[in-house]
Short mmCIF file of C-alpha atoms in Angstrom, two decimals:
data_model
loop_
_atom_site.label_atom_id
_atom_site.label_comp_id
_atom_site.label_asym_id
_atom_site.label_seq_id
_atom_site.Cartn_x
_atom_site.Cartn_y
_atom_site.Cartn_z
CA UNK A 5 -86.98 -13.65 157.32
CA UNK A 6 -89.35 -12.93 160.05
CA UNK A 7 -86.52 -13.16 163.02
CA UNK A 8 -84.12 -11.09 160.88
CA UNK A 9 -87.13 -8.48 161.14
CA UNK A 10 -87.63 -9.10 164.74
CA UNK A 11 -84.19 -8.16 165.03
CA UNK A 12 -83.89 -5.59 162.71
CA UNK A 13 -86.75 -4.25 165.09
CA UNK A 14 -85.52 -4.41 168.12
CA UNK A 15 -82.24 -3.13 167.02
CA UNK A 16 -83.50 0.34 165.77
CA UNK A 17 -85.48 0.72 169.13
CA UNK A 18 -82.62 -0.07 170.82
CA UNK A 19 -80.32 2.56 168.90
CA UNK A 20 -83.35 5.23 169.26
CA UNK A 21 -83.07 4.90 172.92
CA UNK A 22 -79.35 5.51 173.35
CA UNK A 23 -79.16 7.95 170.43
CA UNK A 24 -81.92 9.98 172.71
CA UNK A 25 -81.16 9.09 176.81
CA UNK A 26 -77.77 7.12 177.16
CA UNK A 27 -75.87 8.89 174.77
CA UNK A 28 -76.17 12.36 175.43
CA UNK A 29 -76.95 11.63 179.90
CA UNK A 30 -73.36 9.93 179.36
CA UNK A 31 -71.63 12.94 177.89
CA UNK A 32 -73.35 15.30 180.14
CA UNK A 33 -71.93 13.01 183.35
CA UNK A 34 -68.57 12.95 181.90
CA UNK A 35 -68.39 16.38 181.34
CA UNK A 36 -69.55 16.90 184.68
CA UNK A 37 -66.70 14.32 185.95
CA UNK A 38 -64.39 15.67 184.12
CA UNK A 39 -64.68 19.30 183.43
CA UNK A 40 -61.00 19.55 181.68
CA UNK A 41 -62.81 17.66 178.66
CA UNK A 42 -66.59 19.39 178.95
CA UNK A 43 -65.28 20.57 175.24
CA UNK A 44 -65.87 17.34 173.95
CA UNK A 45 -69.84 17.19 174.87
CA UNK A 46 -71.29 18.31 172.36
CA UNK A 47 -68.61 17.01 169.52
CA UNK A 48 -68.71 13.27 171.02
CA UNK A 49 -72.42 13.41 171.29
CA UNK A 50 -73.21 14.21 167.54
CA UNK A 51 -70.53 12.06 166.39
CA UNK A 52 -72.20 9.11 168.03
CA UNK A 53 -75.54 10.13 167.49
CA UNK A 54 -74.53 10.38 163.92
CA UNK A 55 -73.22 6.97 164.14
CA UNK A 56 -75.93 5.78 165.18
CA UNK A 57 -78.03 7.62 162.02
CA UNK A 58 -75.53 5.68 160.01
CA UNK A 59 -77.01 2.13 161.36
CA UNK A 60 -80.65 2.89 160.68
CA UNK A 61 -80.22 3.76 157.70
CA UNK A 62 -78.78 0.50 156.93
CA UNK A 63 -81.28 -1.18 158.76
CA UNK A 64 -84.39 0.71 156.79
CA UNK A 65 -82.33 0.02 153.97
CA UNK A 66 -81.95 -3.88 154.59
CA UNK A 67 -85.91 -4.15 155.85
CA UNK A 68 -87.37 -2.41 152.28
CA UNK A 69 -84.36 -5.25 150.59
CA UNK A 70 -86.05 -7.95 152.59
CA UNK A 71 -89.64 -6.83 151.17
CA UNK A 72 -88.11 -6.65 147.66
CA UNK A 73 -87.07 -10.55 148.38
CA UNK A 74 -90.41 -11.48 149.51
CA UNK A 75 -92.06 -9.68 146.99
CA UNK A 76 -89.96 -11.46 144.02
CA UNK A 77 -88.35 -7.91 143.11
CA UNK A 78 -84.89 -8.14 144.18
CA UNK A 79 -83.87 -7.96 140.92
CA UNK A 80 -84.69 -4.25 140.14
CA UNK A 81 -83.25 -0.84 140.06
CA UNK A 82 -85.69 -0.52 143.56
CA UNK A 83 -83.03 -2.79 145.26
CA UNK A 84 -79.97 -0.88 143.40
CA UNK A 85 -81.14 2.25 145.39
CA UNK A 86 -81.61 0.78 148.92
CA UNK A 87 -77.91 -0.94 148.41
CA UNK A 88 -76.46 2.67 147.36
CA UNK A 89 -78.12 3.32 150.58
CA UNK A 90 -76.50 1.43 152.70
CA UNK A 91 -73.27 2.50 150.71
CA UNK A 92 -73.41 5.65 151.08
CA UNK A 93 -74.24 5.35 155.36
CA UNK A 94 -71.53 3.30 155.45
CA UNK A 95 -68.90 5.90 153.12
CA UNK A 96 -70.40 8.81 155.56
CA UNK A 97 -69.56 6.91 158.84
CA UNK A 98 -66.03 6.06 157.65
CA UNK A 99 -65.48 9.54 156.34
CA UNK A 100 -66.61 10.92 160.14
CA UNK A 101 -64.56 7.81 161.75
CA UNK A 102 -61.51 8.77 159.82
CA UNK A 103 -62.04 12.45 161.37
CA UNK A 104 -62.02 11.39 164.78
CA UNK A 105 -58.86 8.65 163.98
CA UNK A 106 -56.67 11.34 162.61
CA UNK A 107 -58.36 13.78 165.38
CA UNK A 108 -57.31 11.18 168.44
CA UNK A 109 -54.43 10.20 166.62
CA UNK A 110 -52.30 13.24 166.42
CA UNK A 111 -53.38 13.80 170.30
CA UNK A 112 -53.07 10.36 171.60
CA UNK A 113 -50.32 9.52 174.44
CA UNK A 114 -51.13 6.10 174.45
CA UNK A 115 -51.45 3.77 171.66
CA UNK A 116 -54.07 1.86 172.83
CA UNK A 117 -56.85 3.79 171.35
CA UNK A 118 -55.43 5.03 167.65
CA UNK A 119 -55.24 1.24 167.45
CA UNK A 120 -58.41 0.35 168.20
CA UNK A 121 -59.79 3.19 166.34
CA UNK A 122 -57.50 2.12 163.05
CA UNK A 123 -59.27 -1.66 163.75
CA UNK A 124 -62.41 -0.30 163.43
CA UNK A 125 -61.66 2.20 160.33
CA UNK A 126 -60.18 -0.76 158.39
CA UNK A 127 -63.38 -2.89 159.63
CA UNK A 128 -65.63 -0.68 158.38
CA UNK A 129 -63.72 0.09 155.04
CA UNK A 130 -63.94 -3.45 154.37
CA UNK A 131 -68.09 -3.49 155.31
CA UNK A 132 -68.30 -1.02 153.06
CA UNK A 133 -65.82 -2.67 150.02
CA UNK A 134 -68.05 -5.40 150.32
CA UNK A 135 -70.87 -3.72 149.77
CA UNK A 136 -69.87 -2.32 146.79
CA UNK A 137 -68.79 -6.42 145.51
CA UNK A 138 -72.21 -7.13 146.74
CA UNK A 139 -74.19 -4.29 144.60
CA UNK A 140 -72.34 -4.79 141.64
CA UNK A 141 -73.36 -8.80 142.06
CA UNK A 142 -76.65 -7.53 142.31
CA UNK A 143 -76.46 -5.36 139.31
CA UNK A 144 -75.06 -8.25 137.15
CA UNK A 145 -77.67 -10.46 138.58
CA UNK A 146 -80.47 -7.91 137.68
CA UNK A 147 -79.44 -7.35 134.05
CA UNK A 148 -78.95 -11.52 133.71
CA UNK A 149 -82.40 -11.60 134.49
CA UNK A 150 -83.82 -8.99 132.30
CA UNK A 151 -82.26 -10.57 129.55
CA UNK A 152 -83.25 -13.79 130.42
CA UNK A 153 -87.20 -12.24 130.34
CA UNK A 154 -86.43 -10.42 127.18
CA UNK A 155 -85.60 -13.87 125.38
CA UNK A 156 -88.90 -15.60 127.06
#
C-alpha cells in the first residue's frame, strides 16, 4: 500500500500545480495567440480546473479507503461514504464532460474531436458504472460480515 500512497501523493501535487500555473498560463497564452477564442479563457480554465477537483477528490477518497484497509475497517458505513465520494466526483465530471461534448459537438467542423470527446464520456460513464458494482459489492460484503459477528 505504501507505493499506491507514494503515488497517490505525488499525483495530487502534481494536479495542484497545473490546476494553479499550467492550466490557467496556458489559457492566458492561447487567448493571447488566438484572440478570436479569448471567450473561451475563463470557461476552459474552470472546466479543467474543475476536472481536476474531480480527481482529488477521488484520490482523498481512495487514501482515507486505504486507511480503512489497514485499519481492519473496510467493512463499515465509513468506507460506504468515501465510495459515494468518489461516485459522486465521478457523476459531477461526467455531467460537466457531457456539457462540453454536446457544447463542441453542435459546433464542431471536424469530427475528430466530438469523437474523442464521446471516447472519453463513455470511458468515464463506465469508471463511474463500476463504481457503483464496486460499492454495492462493498455493501453486500459489509452486511455479510455484520451478520457473520452477530452469530459469533
Amino acid at each position: 500500500m505504501a507505493p499506491l500512497r507514494v503515488f497517490l501523493v505525488l499525483l495530487f501535487g502534481i494536479l495542484v500545480m497545473f490546476q494553479t500555473f499550467s492550466l490557467p498560463g496556458q489559457f492566458a497564452h492561447m487567448a493571447q495567440e488566438s484572440p478570436d477564442q479569448a471567450y473561451l479563457r475563463w470557461p476552459l480554465t474552470a472546466v479543467s480546473v474543475f476536472w481536476l477537483l474531480c480527481i482529488q477528490v477521488v484520490i482523498v477518497s481512495t487514501w482515507k479507503l486505504l486507511t480503512l484497509v489497514k485499519n481492519d475497517r473496510i467493512f463499515s458505513d465509513a468506507a460506504l461514504a468515501w465510495v459515494d465520494a468518489i461516485v459522486w466526483a465521478i457523476v459531477a465530471g461526467w455531467v460537466v464532460l457531457l456539457g462540453v461534448f454536446l457544447y463542441v459537438g453542435f459546433r464542431a467542423s471536424d469530427p475528430g474531436l466530438p469523437l474523442l470527446l464521446f471516447l472519453m464520456l463513455v470511458g468515464v460513464a463506465v469508471l463511474g458504472l463500476l463504481m457503483v458494482v464496486m460499492r454495492a459489492l462493498l455493501r453486500q460484503a459489509t452486511t455479510l460480515r455484520t451478520d457473520m459477528e452477530a452469530v459469533i
